[in-house]
XYZ file of C-alpha atoms in Angstrom:
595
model
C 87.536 -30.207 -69.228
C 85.751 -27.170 -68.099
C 83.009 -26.993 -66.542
C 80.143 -24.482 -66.510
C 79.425 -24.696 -63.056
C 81.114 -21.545 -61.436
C 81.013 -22.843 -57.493
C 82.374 -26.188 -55.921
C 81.727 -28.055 -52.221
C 85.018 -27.767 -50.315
C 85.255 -30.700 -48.451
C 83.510 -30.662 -44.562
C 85.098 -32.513 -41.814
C 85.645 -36.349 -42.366
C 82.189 -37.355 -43.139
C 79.858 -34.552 -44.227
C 80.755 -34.639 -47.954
C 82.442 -38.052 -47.981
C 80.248 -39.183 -50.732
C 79.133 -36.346 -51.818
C 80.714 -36.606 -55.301
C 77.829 -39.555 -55.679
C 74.778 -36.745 -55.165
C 75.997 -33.898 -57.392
C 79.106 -34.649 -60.123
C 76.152 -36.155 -62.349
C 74.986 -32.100 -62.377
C 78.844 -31.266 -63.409
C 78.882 -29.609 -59.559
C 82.626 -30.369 -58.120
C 83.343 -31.766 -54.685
C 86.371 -32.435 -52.904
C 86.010 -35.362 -49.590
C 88.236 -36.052 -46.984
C 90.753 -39.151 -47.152
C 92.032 -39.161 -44.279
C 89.830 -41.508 -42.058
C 90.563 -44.773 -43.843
C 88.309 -46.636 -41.450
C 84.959 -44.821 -42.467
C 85.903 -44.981 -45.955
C 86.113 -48.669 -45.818
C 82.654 -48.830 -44.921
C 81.232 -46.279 -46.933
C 82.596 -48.764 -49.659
C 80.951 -51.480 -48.371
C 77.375 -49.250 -48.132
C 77.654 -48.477 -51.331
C 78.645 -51.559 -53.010
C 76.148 -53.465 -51.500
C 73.016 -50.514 -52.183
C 74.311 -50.805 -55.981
C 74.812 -54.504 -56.386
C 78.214 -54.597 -56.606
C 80.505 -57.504 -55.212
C 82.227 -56.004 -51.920
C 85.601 -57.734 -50.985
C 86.746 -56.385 -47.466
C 90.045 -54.985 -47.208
C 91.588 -55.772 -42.985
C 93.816 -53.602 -40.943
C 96.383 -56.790 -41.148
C 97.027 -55.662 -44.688
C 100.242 -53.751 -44.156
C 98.852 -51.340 -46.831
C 95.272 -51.392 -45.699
C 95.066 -47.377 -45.770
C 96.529 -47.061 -49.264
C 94.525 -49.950 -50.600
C 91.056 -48.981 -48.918
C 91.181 -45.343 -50.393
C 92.309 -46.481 -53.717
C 89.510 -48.821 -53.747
C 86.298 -46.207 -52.590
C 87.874 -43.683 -55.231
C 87.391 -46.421 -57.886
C 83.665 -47.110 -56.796
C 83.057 -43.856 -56.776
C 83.946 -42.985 -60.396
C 82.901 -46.488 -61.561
C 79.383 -45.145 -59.438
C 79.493 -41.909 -61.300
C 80.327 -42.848 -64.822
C 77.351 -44.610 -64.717
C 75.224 -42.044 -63.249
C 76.771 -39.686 -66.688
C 75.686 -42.979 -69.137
C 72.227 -43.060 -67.681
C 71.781 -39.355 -67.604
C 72.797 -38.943 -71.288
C 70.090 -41.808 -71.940
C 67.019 -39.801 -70.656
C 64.724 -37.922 -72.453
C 64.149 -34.249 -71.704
C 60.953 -34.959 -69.381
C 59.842 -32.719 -66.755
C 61.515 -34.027 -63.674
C 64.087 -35.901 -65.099
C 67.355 -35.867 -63.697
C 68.893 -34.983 -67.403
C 66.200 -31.531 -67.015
C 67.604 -31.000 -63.215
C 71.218 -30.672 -65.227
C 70.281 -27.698 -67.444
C 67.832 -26.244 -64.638
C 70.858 -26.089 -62.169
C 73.121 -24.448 -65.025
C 74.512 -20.694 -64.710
C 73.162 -18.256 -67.347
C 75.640 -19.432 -70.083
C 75.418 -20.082 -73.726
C 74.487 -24.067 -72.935
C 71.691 -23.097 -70.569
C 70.524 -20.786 -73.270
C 70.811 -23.500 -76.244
C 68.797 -25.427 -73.557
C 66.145 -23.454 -73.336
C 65.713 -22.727 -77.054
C 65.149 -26.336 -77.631
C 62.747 -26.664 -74.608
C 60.676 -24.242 -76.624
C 61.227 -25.691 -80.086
C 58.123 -27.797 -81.045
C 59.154 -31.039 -82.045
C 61.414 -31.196 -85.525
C 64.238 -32.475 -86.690
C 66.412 -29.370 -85.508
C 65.031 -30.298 -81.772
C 66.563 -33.425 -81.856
C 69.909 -32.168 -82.613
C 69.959 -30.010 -80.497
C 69.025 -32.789 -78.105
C 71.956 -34.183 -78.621
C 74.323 -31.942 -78.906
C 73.179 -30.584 -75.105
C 74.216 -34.409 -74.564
C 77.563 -34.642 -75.610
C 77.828 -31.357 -73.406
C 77.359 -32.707 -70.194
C 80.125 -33.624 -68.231
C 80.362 -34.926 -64.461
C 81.818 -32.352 -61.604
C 84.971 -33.625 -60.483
C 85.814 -36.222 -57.869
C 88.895 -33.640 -55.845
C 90.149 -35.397 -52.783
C 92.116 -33.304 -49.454
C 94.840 -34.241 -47.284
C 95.750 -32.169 -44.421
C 99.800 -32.272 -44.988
C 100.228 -32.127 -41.321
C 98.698 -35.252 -40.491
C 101.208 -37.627 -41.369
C 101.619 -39.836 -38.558
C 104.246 -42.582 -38.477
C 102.183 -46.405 -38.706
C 103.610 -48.809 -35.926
C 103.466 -52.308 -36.092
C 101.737 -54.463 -33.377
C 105.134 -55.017 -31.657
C 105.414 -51.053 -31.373
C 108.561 -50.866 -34.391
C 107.801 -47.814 -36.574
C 106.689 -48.712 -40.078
C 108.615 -46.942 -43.260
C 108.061 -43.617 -43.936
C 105.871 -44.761 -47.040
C 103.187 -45.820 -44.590
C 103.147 -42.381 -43.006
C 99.304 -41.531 -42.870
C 99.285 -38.480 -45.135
C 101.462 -40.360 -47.943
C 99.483 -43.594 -47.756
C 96.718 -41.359 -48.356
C 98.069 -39.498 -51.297
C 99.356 -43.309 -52.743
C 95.974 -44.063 -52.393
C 94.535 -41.280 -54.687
C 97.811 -41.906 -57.275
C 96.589 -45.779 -57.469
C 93.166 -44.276 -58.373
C 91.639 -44.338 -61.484
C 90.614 -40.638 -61.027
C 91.333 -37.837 -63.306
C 90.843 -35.249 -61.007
C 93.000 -33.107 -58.114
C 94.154 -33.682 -54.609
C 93.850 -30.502 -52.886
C 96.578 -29.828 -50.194
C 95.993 -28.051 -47.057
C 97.755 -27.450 -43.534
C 100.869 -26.488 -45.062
C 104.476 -27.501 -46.506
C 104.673 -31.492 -46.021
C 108.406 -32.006 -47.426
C 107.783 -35.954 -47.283
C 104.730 -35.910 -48.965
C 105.224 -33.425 -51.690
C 108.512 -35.588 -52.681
C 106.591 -38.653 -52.557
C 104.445 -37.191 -55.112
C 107.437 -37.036 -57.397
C 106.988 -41.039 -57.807
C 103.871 -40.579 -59.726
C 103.568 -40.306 -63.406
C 99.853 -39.118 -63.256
C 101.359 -35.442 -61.736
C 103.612 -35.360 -64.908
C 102.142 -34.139 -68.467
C 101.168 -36.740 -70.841
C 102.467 -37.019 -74.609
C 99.811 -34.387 -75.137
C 100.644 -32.349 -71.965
C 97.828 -33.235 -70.372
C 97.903 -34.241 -66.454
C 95.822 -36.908 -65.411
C 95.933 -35.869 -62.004
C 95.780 -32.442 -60.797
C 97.063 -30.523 -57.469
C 95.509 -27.639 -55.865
C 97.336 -26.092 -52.799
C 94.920 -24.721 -50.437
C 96.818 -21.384 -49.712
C 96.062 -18.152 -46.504
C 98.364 -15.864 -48.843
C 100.233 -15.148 -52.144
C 103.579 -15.472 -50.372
C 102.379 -19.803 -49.171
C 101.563 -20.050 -53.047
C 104.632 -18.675 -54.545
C 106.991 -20.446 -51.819
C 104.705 -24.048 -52.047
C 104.139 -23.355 -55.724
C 108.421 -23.039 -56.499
C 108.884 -26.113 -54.157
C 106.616 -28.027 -56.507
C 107.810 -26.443 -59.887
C 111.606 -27.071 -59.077
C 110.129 -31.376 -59.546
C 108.617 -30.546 -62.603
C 105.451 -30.486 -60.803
C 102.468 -28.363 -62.016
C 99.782 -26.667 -59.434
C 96.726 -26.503 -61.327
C 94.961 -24.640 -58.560
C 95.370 -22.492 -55.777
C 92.644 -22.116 -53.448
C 92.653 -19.408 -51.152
C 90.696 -19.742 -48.334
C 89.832 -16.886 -45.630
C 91.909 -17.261 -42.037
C 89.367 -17.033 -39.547
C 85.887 -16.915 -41.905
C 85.829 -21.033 -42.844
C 84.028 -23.934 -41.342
C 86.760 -26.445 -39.528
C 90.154 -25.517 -38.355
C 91.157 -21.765 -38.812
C 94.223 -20.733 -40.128
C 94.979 -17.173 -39.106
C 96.729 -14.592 -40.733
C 98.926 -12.105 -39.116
C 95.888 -9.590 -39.388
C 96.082 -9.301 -43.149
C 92.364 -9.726 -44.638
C 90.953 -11.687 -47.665
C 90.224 -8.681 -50.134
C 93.832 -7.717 -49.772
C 95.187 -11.411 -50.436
C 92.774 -11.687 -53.742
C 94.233 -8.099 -54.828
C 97.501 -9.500 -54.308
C 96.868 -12.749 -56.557
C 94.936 -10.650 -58.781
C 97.631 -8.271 -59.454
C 100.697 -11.198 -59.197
C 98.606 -14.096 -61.590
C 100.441 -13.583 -64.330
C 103.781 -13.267 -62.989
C 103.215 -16.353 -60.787
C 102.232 -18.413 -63.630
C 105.197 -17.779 -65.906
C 107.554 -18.259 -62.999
C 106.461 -21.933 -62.475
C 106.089 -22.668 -65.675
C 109.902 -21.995 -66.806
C 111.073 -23.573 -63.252
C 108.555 -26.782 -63.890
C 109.618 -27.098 -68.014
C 113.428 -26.905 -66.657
C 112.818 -29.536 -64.007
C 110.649 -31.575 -66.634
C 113.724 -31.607 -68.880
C 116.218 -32.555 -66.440
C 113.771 -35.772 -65.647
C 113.825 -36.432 -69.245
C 109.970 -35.976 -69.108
C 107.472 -34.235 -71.881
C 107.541 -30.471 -71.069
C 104.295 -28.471 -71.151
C 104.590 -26.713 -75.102
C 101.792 -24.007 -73.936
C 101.027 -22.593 -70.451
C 98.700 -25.523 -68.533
C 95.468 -24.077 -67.311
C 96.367 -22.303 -63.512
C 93.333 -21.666 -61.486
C 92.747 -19.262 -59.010
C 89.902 -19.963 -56.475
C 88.533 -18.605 -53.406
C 86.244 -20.031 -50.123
C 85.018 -18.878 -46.639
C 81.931 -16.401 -45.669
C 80.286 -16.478 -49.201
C 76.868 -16.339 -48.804
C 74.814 -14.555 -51.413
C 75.133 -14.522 -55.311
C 76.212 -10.529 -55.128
C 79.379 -11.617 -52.909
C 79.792 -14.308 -55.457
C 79.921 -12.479 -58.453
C 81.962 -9.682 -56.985
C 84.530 -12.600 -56.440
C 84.244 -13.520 -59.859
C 84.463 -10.203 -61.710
C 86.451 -8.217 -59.271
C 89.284 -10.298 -59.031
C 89.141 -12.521 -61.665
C 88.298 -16.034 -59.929
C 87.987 -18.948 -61.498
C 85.016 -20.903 -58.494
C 83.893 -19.852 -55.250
C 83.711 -21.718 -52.978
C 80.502 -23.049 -50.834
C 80.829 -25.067 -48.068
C 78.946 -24.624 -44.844
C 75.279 -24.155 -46.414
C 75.074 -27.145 -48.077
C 75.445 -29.020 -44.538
C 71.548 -27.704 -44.616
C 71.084 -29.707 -47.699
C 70.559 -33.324 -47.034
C 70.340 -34.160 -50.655
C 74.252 -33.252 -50.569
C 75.640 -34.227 -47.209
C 76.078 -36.603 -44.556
C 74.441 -34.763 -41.514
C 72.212 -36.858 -39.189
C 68.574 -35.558 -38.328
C 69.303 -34.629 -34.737
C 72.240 -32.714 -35.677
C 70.504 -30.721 -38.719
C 67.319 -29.875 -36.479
C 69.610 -28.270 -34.490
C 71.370 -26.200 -37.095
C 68.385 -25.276 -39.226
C 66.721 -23.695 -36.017
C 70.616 -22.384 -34.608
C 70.999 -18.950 -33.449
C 74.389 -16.902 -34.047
C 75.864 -17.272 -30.634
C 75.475 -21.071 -31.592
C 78.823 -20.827 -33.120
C 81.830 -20.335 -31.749
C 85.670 -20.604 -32.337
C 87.261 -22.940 -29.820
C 90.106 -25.243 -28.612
C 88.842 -28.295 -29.711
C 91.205 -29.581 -31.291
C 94.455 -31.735 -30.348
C 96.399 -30.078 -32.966
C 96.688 -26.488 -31.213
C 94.870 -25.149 -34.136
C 91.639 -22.595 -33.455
C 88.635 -24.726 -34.409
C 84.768 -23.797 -35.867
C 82.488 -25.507 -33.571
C 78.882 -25.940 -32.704
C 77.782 -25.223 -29.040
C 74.104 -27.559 -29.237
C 76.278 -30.246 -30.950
C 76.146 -33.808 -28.902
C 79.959 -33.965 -28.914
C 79.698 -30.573 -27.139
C 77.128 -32.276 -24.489
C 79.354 -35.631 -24.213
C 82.501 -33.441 -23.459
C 80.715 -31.212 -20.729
C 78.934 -34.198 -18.808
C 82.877 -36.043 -18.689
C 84.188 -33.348 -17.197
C 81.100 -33.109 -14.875
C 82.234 -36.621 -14.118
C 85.652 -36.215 -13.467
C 86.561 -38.230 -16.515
C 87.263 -35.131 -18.893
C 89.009 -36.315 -22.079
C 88.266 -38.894 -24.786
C 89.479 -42.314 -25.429
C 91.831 -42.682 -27.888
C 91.221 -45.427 -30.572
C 92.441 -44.034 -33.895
C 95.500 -41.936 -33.218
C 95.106 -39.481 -36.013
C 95.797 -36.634 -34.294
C 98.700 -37.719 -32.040
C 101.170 -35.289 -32.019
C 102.635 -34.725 -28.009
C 105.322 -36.376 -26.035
C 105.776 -34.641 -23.424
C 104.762 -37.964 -20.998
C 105.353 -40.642 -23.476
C 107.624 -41.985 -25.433
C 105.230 -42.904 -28.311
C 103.130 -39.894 -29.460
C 99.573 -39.461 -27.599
C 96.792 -37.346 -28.698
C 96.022 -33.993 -26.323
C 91.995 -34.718 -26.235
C 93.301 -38.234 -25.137
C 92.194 -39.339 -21.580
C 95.570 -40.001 -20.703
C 97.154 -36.970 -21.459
C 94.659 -34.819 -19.819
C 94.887 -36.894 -16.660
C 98.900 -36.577 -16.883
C 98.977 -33.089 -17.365
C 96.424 -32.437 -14.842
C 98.730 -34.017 -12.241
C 101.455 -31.987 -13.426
C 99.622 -28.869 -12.780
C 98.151 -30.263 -9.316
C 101.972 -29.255 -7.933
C 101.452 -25.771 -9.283
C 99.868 -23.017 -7.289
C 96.330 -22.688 -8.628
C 96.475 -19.044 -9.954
C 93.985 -17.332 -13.099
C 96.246 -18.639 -15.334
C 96.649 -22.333 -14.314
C 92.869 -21.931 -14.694
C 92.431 -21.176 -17.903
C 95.247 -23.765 -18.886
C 93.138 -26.314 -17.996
C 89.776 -24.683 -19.309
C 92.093 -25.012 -23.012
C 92.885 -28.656 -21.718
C 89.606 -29.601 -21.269
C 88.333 -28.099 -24.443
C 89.819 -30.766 -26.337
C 87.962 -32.786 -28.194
C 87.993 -36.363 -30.338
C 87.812 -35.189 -33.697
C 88.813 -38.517 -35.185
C 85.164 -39.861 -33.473
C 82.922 -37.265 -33.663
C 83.852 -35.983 -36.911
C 82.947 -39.239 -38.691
C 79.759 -40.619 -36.462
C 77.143 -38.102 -38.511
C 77.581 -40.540 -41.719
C 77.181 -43.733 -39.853
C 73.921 -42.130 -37.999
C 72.354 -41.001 -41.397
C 73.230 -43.910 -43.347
C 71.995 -46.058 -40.401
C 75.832 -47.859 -39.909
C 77.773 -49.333 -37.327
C 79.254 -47.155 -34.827
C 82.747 -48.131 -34.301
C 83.547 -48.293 -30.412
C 79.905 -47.281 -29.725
C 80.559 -43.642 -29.857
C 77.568 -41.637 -30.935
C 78.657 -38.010 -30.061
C 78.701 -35.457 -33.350
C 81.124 -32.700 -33.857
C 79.964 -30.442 -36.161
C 82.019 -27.524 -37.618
C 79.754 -24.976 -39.531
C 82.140 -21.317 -40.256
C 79.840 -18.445 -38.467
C 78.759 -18.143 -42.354
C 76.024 -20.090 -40.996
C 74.561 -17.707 -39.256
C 72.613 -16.328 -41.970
C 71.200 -19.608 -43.283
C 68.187 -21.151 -41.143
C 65.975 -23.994 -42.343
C 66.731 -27.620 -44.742
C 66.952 -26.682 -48.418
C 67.018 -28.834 -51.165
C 69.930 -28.724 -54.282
C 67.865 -26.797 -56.663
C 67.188 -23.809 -53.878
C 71.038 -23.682 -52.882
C 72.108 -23.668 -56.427
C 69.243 -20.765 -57.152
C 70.197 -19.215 -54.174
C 74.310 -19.067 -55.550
C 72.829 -17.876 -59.016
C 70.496 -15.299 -57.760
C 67.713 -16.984 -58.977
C 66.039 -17.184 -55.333
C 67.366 -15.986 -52.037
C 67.281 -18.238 -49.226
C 69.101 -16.399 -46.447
C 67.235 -15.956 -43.345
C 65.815 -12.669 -41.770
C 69.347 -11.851 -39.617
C 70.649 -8.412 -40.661
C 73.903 -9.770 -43.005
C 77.247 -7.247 -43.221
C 78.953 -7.853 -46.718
C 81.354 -10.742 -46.229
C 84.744 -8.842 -45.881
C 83.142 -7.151 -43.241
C 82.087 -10.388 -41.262
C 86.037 -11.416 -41.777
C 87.206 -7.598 -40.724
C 84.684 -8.866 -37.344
C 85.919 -12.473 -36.864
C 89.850 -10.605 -36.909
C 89.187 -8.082 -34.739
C 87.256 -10.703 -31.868
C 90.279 -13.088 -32.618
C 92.770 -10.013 -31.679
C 90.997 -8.889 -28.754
C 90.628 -12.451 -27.314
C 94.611 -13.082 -28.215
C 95.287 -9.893 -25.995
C 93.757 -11.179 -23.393
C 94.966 -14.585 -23.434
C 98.503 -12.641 -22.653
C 97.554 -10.832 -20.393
C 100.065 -12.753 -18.121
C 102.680 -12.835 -19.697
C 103.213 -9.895 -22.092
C 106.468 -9.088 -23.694
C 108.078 -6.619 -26.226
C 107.906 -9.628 -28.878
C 104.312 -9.878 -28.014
C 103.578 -6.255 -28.350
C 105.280 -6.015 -31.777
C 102.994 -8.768 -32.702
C 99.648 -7.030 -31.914
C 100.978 -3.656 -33.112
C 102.004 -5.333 -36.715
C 98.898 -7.116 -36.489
C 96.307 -4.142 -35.768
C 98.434 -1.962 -39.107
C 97.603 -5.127 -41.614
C 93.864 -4.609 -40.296
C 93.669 -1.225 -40.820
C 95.431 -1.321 -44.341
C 92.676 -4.012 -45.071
C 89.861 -1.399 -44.070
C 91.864 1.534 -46.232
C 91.767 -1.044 -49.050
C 88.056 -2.445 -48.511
C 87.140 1.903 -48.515
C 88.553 1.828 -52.283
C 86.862 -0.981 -53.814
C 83.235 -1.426 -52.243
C 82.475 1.501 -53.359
C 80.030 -0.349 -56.138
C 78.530 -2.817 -53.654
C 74.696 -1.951 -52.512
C 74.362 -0.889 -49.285
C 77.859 0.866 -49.467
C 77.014 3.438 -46.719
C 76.287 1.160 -44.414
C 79.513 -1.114 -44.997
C 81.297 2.502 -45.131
C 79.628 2.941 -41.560
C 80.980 -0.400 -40.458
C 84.375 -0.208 -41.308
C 85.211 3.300 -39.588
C 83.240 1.556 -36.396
C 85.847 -1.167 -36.797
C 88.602 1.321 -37.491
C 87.998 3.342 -34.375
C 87.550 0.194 -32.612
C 91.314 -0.883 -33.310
C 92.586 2.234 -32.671
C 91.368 2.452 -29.037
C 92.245 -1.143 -28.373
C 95.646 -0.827 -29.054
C 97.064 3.161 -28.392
C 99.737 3.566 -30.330
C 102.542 4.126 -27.705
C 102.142 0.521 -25.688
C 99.612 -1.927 -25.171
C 100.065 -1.632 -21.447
C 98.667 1.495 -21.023
């Protein structure tokens, strides 16, 4: 079902919108949580069920299918939770302050926000009341849209150390957990191409039409170009597998981990889709029917419904209806403000002080994490404190309880995680034998920078929600996109909502460059710093790199000249791209890079 909402909450870190579906689907807003941290899950369960009166039975670890079951399980209390929100909602009367007003007052200007407030002004008759409740029957609850990060799939192990099939990998338990779900609603992909898991997904009849082509359960691939979708998107078709979605999100303008392009910007990638929707749609639709007939499955009679959706940097409702009209867009997007929004998300009080009264240079990119991956982080954060005062110590690194993000074996046989203690104390002696030079330096400066994600990314939900702290570890990580920025103070749902629909502006006093030209800045940082990093060790390879990646910059400006022409305050977005322009043309000459 559509919905009239034109935004959704991408989902932030582990915790932030964990249960965020519970605080805004009753307004038909959309959310998507993480799944991946089975652990906190478990007791989010358990807090809920207990503040609703609802029987909680305790799934343990020695369940061999623990992870599965425990997601599977909060999904379930969530839409039970939810559907009853929807009953009780449709049962109010339209009083000032009810939470059945709050669901027109949040509404767009559409035609149901308009037969809304026609009745509102209707003295009471008999017309009033149907209209009553025919603005009833209309609402519908945002959807419950779960991610997995394909990457982190992780083998299980048993106590004895044996490795556990590959069905109790962490990224498929995950995704069997959603599957078991009684949700209608999508799992959103991210990371990248998981072979395993996107052939698990094949075992599902939920990801299959119905006998009225209708798929129970959706997926969106979270996509940094056209080329990911149509690659991801054929891999899918060819198993008569349908991708409802795809959500492009910017490289280097997000909150969390940053996936960078070679250089080539957002507006170019949404021209691309814009321009390719069409073609895209009717090539997976003949691969999926074919595959869908070879599986002796119901084929799709009319094209399914293919969205197109975009997120990172949006920050006012002009940027957000350019998205929308310009190219086409189904939602935007909105993640990072609404960590300012305590009605919506788990952030603890410490840790929102901090960001409602944060300065720009309070965000930062960094090495944080153990997957090698640049990372959106928070420099007044308390993770950020706890991981200075170790190394202070001479204990730099993190213990290592839930293994999430164990990827290296370069000193063990069994995978260890590269924020671990351990590694960084192995790796340190390795480099001890090396003559200490600039660039040992800043190889352990990267080491160092490592954070626990798996910890600090869950502890703000357990500090709010006044839980147990697994382990006794406090420390937040926090990872707000440089969006931020532009957003100071605690807002409640009604101003961020009027804030997306123009209806209010909330944006702080900071002077704010369109958001294509914050990206265009972000790009340009992340190729000077990338540079410099290889300083060392620069090569013809390298060189081609930079070279290839400074031309897909300065195509994006060419492009961005063209088509903000119609934005106010084009001169002065005109004046910052030919600053950027010149900028990139006297940090790389054209003849080497080492001149």
């Amino acid at each position: 079902m559509s919905h009239s909402h034109k935004f959704h909450i991408p989902v932030l870190g582990l915790c932030y919108t964990i249960d965020t579906a519970l605080k805004v689907a009753k307004y038909g807003i959309s959310s998507v949580l993480s799944i991946v941290e089975d652990e906190l899950i478990e007791d989010m369960r358990a807090y809920h069920a207990l503040r609703n009166g609802i029987v909680f039975e305790p799934i343990p670890e020695t369940d061999p299918d623990h992870r599965a079951k425990r997601i599977t399980a909060y999904l379930n209390l969530l839409q039970e939770l939810v559907n009853a929100q929807i009953k009780e909602l449709k049962a109010l009367p339209f009083e000032t302050g009810s939470d059945i007003q709050k669901y027109f007052d949040l509404l767009p200007d559409t035609s149901l926000k308009k037969m809304y407030a026609n009745m509102m002004a209707m003295n009471g008759s008999d017309e009033k009341v149907q209209l009553q409740q025919q603005l009833k029957q209309a609402i519908v609850a945002g959807d419950i849209d779960v991610n997995i990060m394909a990457k982190l799939d992780n083998y299980s192990y048993t106590e004895s150390g044996e490795r556990m099939p590959d069905d109790f990998c962490d990224a498929v338990a995950a995704l069997r957990g959603f599957a078991n779900s009684k949700l209608s609603s999508s799992v959103v992909f991210s990371a990248g191409y998981n072979p395993r898991l996107f052939n698990y997904l094949e075992q599902y009849e939920d990801f299959y039409p119905d006998a009225n082509g209708h798929l129970i359960k959706k997926i969106i691939l979270k996509v940094s170009d056209y080329r990911s979708a149509l690659v991801q998107g054929k891999l899918l078709a060819k198993k008569g597998l349908w991708v409802s979605e795809f959500r492009i999100e910017s490289g280097l303008n997000c909150g969390g981990h940053a996936f960078p392009t070679e250089g080539i910007l957002m507006g170019p990638i949404l021209e691309e889709f814009k321009n390719k929707r069409e073609q895209l749609a009717a090539e997976l639709f003949d691969l999926c029917n074919d595959a869908l007939v070879q599986k002796g499955k119901k084929t799709f009679s009319i094209f399914p419904i293919q969205k197109v959706s975009a997120q990172g940097g949006v920050g006012t409702h002009e940027e957000q209806q350019f998205l929308l009209e310009y190219f086409q867009l189904d939602s935007v997007g909105w993640g990072s403000p609404f960590l300012l929004v305590p009605e919506v998300t788990n952030v603890d009080e410490i840790t929102l002080q901090k960001l409602a009264n944060a300065i720009p240079q309070d965000y930062f990119l960094s090495d944080a994490s153990p997957l090698g991956v640049p990372f959106h982080n928070f420099r007044n954060s308390s993770s950020e404190d706890q991981r200075k005062q170790r190394i202070a110590g001479k204990r730099a690194g993190s213990p290592c309880y839930k293994k999430y993000l164990t990827s290296n074996t370069e000193f063990t046989p069994l995978p260890i995680c590269t924020a671990s203690r351990q590694y960084q104390e192995l790796k340190k002696n390795q480099l001890d034998g090396i003559s200490f030079t600039e660039e040992i330096k800043n190889q352990i400066e990267k080491l160092e920078a490592k954070d626990c994600l798996c910890e600090g990314l869950t502890s703000s939900a357990r500090l709010k929600n006044k839980m147990k702290l697994p382990h006794k570890l406090s420390a937040v990580t926090i990872c707000p996109g440089p969006n931020l920025q532009f957003f100071s103070g605690i807002f409640s749902l009604k101003e961020m909502v009027d804030h997306i629909y123009g209806r209010t502006n909330i944006g702080n006093a900071l002077y704010r460059p369109q958001m294509f030209i914050n990206e265009l800045k972000l790009y340009v940082d992340y190729l000077k710093k990338e540079i410099k990093d290889t300083a060392f060790s620069l090569n013809d390879k390298q060189i081609r790199y930079f070279q290839k990646f400074r031309s897909n910059l300065l195509a994006g400006i060419a492009f961005y000249k063209k088509i903000l022409a119609s934005i106010s305050n084009f001169d002065k977005t005109l004046e910052e791209l030919s600053f950027f322009e010149t900028e990139l043309f006297a940090l790389l000459p054209a003849t080497s890079l080492k001149a």
